[in-house]
mmCIF file with all atom_site columns, C-alpha atoms in Angstrom:
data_model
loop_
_atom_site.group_PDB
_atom_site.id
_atom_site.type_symbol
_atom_site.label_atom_id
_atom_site.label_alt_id
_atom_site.label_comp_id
_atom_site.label_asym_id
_atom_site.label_entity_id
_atom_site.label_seq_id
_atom_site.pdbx_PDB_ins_code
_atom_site.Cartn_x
_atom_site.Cartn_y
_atom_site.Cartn_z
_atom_site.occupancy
_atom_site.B_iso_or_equiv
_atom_site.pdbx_formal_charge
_atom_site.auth_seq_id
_atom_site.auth_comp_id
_atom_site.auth_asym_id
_atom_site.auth_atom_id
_atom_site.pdbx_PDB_model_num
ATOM 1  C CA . UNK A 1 1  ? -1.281  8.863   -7.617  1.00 94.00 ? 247 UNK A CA 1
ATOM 2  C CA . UNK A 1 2  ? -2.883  5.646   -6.246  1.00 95.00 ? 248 UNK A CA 1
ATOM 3  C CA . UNK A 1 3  ? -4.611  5.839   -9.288  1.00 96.00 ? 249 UNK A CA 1
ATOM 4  C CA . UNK A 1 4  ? -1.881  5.135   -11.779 1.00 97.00 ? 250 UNK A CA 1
ATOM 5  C CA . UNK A 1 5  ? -0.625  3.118   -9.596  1.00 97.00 ? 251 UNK A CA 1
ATOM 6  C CA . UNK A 1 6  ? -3.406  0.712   -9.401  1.00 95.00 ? 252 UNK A CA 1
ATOM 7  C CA . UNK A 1 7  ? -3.524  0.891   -13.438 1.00 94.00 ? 253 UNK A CA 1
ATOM 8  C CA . UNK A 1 8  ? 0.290   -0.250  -13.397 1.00 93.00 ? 254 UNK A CA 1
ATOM 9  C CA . UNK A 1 9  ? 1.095   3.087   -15.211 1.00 96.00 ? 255 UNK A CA 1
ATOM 10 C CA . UNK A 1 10 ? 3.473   4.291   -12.273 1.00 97.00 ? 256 UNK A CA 1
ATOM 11 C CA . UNK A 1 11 ? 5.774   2.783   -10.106 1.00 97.00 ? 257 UNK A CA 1
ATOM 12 C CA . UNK A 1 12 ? 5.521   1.845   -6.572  1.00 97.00 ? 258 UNK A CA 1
ATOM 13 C CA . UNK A 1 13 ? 9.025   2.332   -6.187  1.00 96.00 ? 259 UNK A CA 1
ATOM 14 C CA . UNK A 1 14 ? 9.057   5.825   -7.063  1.00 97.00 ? 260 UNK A CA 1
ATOM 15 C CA . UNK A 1 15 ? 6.737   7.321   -5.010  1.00 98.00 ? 261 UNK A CA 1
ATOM 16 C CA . UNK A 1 16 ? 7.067   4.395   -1.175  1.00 98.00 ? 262 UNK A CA 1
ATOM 17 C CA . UNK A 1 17 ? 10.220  3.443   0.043   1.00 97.00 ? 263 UNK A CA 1
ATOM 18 C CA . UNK A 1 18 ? 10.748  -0.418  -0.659  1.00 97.00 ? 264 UNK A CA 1
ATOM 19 C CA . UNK A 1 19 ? 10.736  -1.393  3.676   1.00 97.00 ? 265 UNK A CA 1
ATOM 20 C CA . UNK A 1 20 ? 7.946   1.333   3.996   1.00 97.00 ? 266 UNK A CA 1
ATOM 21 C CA . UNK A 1 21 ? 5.609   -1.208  1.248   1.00 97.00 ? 267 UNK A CA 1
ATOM 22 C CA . UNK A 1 22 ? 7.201   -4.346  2.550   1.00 97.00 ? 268 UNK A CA 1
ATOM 23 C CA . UNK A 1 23 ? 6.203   -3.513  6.170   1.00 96.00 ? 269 UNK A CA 1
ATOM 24 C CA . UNK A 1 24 ? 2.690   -2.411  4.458   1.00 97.00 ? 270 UNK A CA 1
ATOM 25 C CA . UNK A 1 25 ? 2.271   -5.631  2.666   1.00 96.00 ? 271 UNK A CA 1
ATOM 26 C CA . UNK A 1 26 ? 3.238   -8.072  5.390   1.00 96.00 ? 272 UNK A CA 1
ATOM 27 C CA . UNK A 1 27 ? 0.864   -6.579  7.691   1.00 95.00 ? 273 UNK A CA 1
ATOM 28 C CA . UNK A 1 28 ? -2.132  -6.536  4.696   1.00 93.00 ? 274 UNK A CA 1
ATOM 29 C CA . UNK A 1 29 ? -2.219  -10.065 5.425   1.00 89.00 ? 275 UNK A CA 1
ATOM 30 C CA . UNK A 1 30 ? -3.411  -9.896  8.733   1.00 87.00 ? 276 UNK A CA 1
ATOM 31 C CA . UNK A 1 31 ? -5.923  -7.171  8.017   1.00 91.00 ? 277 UNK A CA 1
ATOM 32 C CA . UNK A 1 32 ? -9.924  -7.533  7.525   1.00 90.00 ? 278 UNK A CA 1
ATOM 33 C CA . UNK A 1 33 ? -9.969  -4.844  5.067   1.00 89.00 ? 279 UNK A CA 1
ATOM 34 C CA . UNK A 1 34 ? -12.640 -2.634  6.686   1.00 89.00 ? 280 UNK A CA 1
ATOM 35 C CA . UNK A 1 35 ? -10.550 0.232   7.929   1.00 92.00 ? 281 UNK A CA 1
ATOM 36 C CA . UNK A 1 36 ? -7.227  1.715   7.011   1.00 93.00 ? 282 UNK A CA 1
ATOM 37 C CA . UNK A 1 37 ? -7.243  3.227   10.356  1.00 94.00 ? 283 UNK A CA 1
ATOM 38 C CA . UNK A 1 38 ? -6.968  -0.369  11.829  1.00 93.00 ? 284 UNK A CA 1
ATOM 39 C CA . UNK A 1 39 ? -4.362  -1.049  9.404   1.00 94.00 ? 285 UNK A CA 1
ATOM 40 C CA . UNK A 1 40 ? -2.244  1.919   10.370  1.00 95.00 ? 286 UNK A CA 1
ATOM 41 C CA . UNK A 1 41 ? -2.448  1.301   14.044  1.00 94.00 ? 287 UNK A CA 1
ATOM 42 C CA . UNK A 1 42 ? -1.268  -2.140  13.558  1.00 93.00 ? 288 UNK A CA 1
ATOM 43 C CA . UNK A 1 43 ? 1.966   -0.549  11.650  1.00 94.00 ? 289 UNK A CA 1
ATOM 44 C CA . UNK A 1 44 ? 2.320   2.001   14.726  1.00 94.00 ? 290 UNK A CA 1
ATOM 45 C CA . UNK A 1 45 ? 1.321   4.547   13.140  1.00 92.00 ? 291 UNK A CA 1
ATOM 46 C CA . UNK A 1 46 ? 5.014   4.754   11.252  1.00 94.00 ? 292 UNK A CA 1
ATOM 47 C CA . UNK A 1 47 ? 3.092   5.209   8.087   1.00 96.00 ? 293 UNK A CA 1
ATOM 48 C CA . UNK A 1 48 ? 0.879   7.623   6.122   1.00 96.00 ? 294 UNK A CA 1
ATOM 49 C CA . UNK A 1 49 ? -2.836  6.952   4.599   1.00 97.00 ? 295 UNK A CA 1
ATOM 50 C CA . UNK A 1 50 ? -1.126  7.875   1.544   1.00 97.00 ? 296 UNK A CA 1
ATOM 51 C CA . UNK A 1 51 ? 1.132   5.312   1.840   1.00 97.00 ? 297 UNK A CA 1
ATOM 52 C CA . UNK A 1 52 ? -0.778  2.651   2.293   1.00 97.00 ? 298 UNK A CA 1
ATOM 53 C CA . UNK A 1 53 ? -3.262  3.976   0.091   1.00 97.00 ? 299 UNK A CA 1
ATOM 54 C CA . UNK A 1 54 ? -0.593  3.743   -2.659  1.00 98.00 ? 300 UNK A CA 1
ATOM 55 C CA . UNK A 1 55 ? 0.832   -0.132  -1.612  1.00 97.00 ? 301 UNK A CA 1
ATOM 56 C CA . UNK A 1 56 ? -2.961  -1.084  -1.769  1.00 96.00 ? 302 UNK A CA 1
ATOM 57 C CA . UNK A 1 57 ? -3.193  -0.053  -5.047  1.00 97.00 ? 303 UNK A CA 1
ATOM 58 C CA . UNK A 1 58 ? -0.029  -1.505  -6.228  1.00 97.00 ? 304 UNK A CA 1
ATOM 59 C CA . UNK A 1 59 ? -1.210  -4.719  -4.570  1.00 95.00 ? 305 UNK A CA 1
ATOM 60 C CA . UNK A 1 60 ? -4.637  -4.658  -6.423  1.00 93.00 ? 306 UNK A CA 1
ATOM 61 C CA . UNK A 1 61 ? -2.438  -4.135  -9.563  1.00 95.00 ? 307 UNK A CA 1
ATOM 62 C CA . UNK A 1 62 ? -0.531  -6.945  -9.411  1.00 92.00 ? 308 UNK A CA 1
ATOM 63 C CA . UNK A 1 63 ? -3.605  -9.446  -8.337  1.00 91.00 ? 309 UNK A CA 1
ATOM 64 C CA . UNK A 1 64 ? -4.966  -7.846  -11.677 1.00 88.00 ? 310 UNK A CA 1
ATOM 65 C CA . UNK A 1 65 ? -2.243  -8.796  -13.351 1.00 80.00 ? 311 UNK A CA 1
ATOM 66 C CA . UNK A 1 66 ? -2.080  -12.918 -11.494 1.00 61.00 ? 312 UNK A CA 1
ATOM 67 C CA . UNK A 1 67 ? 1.123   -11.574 -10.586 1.00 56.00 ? 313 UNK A CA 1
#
């Protein structure tokens, strides 16, 4: 899935909840980008690898896109 997302071909929306990816995204900024494990434990462990698998993909998307 992260995947298509990444290529723009599906939908964040359809597959995160919108305050599951915001809470994702706020705390991206913060984050080194060396492990999603890190990354998870600074969300409290409230979300999935998936998930923010799929929010880093969308996120990649978009900076492909200069949106």
């Amino acid at each position: 899935l992260a995947h298509w997302v990444a290529e723009g071909r599906l939908a964040i929306d359809r597959v995160v909840a919108e305050e599951v990816r915001t809470e994702i995204e706020h705390k991206t900024a913060d984050w080194d980008g060396t492990s999603y494990k890190v990354l998870r434990d600074s969300l409290e462990n409230k979300v999935s690898y998936g998930e923010i698998k799929l929010v880093l993909a969308h996120l990649k998307w978009q900076a492909g896109r200069g949106a």
